[in-house]
Short mmCIF file of C-alpha atoms in Angstrom, two decimals:
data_model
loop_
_atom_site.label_atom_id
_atom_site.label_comp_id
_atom_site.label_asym_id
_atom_site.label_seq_id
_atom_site.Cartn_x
_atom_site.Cartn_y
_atom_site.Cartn_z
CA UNK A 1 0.00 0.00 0.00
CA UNK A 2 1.22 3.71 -0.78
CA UNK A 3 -0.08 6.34 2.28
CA UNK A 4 -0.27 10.05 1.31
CA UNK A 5 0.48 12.06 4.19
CA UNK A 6 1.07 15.46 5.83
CA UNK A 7 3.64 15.23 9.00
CA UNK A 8 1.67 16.55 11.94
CA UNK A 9 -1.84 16.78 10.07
CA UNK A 10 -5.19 14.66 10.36
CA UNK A 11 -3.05 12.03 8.34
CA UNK A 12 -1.19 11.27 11.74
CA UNK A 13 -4.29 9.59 12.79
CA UNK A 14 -4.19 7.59 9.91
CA UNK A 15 -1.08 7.07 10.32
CA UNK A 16 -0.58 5.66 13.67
CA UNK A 17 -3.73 3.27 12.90
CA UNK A 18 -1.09 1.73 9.91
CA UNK A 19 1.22 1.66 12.72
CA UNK A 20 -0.53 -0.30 15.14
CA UNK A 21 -1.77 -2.84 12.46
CA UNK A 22 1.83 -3.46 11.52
CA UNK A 23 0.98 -2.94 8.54
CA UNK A 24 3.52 -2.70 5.17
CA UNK A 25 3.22 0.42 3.50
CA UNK A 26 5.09 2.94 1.57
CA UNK A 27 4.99 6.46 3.06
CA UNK A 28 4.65 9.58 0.66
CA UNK A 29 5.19 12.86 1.69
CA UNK A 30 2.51 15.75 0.81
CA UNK A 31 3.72 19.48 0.80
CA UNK A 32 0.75 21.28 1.43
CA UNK A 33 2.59 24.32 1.84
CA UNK A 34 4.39 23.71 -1.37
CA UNK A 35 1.17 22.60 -2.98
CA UNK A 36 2.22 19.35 -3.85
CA UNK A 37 -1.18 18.00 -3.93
CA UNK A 38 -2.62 19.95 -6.72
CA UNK A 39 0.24 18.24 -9.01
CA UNK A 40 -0.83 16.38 -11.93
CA UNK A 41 0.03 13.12 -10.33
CA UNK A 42 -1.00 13.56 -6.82
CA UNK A 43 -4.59 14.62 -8.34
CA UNK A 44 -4.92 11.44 -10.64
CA UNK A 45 -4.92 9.67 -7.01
CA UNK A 46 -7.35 11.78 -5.46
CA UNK A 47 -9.22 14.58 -7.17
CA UNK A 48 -10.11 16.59 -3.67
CA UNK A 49 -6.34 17.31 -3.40
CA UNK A 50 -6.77 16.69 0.54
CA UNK A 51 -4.90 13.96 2.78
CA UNK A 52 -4.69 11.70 4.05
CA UNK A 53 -5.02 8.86 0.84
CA UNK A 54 -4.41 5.39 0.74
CA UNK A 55 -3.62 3.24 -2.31
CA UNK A 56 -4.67 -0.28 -1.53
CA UNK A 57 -2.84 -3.25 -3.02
CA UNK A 58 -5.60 -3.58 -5.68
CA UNK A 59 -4.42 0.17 -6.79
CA UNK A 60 -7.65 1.57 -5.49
CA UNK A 61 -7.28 5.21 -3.79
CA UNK A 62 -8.97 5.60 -0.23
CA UNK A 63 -9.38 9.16 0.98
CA UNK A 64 -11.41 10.91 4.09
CA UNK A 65 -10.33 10.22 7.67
CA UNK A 66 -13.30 8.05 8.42
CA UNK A 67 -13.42 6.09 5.24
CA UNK A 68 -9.72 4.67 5.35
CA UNK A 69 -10.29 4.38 9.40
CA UNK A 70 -13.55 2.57 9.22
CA UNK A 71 -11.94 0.30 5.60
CA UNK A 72 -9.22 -0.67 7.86
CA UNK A 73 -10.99 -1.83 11.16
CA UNK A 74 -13.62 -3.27 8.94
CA UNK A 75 -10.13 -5.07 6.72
CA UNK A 76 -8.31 -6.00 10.26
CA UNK A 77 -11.04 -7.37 12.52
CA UNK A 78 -8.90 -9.26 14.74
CA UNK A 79 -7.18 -6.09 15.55
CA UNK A 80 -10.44 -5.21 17.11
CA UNK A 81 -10.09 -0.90 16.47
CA UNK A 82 -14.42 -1.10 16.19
CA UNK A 83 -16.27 -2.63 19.33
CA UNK A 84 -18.22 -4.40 17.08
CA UNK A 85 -21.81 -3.97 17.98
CA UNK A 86 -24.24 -1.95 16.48
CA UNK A 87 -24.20 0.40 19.05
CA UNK A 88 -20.78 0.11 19.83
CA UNK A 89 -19.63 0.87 16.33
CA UNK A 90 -21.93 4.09 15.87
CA UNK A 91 -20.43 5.53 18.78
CA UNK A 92 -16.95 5.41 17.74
CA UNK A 93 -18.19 6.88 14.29
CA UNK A 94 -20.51 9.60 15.96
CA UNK A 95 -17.10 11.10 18.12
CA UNK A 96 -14.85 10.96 14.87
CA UNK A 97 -17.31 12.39 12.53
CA UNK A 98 -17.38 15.16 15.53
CA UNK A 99 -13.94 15.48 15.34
CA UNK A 100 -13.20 15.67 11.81
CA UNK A 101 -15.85 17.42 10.92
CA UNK A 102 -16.45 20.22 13.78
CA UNK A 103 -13.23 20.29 15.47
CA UNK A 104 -11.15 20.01 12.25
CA UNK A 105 -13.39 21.17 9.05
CA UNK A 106 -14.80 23.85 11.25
CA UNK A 107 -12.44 25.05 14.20
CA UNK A 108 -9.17 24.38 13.23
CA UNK A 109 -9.61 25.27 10.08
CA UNK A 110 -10.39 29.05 10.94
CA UNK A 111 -7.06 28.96 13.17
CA UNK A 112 -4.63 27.08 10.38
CA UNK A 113 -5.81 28.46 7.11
CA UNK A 114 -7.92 32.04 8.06
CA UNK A 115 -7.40 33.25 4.74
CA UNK A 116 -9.94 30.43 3.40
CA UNK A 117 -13.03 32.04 5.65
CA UNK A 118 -12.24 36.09 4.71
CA UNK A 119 -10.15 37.63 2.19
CA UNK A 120 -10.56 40.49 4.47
CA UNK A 121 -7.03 40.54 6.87
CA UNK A 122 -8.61 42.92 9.45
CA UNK A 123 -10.86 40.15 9.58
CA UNK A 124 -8.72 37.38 10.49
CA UNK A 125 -8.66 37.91 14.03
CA UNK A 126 -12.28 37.58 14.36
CA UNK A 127 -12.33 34.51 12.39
CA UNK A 128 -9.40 33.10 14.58
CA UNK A 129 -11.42 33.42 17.07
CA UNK A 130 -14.67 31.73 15.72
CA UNK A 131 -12.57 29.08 15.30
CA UNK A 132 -11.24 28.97 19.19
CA UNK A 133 -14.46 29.01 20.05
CA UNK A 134 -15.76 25.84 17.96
CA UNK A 135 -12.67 24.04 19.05
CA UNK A 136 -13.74 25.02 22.88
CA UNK A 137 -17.37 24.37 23.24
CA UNK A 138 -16.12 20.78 21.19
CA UNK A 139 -13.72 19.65 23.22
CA UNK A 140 -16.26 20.56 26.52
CA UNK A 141 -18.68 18.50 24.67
CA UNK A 142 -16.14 15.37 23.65
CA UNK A 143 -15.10 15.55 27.24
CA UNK A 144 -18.45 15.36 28.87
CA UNK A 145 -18.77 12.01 26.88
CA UNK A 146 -15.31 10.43 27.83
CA UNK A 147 -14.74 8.28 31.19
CA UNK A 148 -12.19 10.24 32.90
CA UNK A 149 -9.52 7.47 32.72
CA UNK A 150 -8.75 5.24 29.42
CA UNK A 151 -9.82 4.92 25.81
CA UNK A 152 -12.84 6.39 24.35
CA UNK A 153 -14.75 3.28 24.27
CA UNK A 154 -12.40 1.40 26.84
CA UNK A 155 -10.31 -0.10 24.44
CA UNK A 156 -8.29 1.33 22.01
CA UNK A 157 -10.59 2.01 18.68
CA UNK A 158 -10.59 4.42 15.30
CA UNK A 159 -12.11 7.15 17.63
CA UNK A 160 -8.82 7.69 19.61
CA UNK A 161 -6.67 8.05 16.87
CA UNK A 162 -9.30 10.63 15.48
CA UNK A 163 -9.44 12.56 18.59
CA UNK A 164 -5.78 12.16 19.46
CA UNK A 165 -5.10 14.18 16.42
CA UNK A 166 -7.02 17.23 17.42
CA UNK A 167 -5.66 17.16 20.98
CA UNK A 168 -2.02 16.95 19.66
CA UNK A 169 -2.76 20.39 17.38
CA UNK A 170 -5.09 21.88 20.79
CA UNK A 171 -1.55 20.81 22.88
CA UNK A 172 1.26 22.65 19.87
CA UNK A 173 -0.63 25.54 19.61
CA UNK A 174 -1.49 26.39 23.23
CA UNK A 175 -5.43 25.67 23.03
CA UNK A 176 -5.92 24.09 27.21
CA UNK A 177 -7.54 20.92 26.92
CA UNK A 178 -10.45 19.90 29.44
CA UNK A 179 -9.51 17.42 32.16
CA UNK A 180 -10.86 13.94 30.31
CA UNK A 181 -9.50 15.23 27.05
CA UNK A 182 -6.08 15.33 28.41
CA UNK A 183 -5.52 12.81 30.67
CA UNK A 184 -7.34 10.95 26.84
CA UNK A 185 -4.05 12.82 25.44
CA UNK A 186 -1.60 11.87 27.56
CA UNK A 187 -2.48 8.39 27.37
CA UNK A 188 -1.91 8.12 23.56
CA UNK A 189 1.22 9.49 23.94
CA UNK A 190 1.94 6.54 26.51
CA UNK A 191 1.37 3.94 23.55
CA UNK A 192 5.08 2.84 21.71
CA UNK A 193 2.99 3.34 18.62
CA UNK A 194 1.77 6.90 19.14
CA UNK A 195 5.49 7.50 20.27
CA UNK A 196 7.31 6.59 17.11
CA UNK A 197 4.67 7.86 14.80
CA UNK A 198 5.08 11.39 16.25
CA UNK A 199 9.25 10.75 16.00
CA UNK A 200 8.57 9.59 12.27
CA UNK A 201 7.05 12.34 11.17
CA UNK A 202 9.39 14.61 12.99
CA UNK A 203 8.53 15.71 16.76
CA UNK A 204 10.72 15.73 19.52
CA UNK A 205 9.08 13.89 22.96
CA UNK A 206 10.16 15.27 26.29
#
């Protein structure tokens, strides 16, 4: 398989889920800042020009957080990354939708890439702060849901990988996490996984 990524970016979810399959994969860098994704050749993969994207071994592109998460819980069952119940399974998907979604497509968004919401600079700071403000009231309302100790659902699932990504940017960029969401953070970054994911793609661990 062939993983499109973005050091540091939603793809790190992705990434770490790869990771903890022990999976075989080859991993591509994606310049975002260089625009490397609206080349010829990145597009013929995926169209969108967003990451993360997976090329399967039958050649077939994946792309979206949630699809390649869900495709490879749903591919690996043994590895057991959806609860697998009805109710179970909808959770997980109902918190990363959330996170990708809300916290990402809608909060983070404003904060990484302002220029997207306003071509109006003296506007920036007020969409800036839209976005702190979605990324806020959703990490009160993530938090209300977790159990103050361990995984989202217990055990380790697609979920925590989703939300880990979001605390990780809340954590670089100074945003204070709510007391569930980061004792949920600092237990990722207890897994060896999580640990040499973050070194792969570049970060220093204290």
């Amino acid at each position: 398989m062939k993983f499109y990524l973005t050091p540091g970016s939603c793809s790190t979810g992705i990434h770490i889920l790869l990771e903890e399959l022990e999976l075989v994969f080859e991993a591509h860098l994606v310049n975002l800042m260089a625009g490397t994704q609206n080349t010829p050749e990145y597009l013929a993969l995926n169209p969108k020009a967003t990451i993360p994207t997976l090329v399967r071994n039958d050649g077939t592109a994946l792309t979206e957080f949630q699809a390649i998460a869900y495709w490879l819980a749903r591919s690996y069952p043994k590895a057991k990354l959806l609860p697998g119940d009805p109710d179970g399974d909808a959770r997980v998907i109902e918190l990363m939708d959330y996170v990708v979604g809300t916290l990402h497509g809608q909060g983070f968004t404003r904060i990484f890439t302002t220029d997207r919401f306003t071509p109006n600079e003296a506007d920036f700071e007020a969409v800036k702060a839209q976005g702190l403000d979605i990324v806020n009231r959703g990490f009160t309302i993530i938090n209300d849901s977790l159990p103050a100790q361990g995984y989202v659902m217990g055990a380790f699932t697609i979920a925590d990988a989703a939300l880990f990504y979001v605390e990780f940017w809340a954590d670089k960029i100074g945003i204070s996490l709510p007391e569930n969401c980061l004792n949920h953070y600092r237990l990722m970054l207890t897994r060896p996984v999580v640990r040499r994911v973050l070194m792969e793609e570049g970060y220093r661990l204290d």
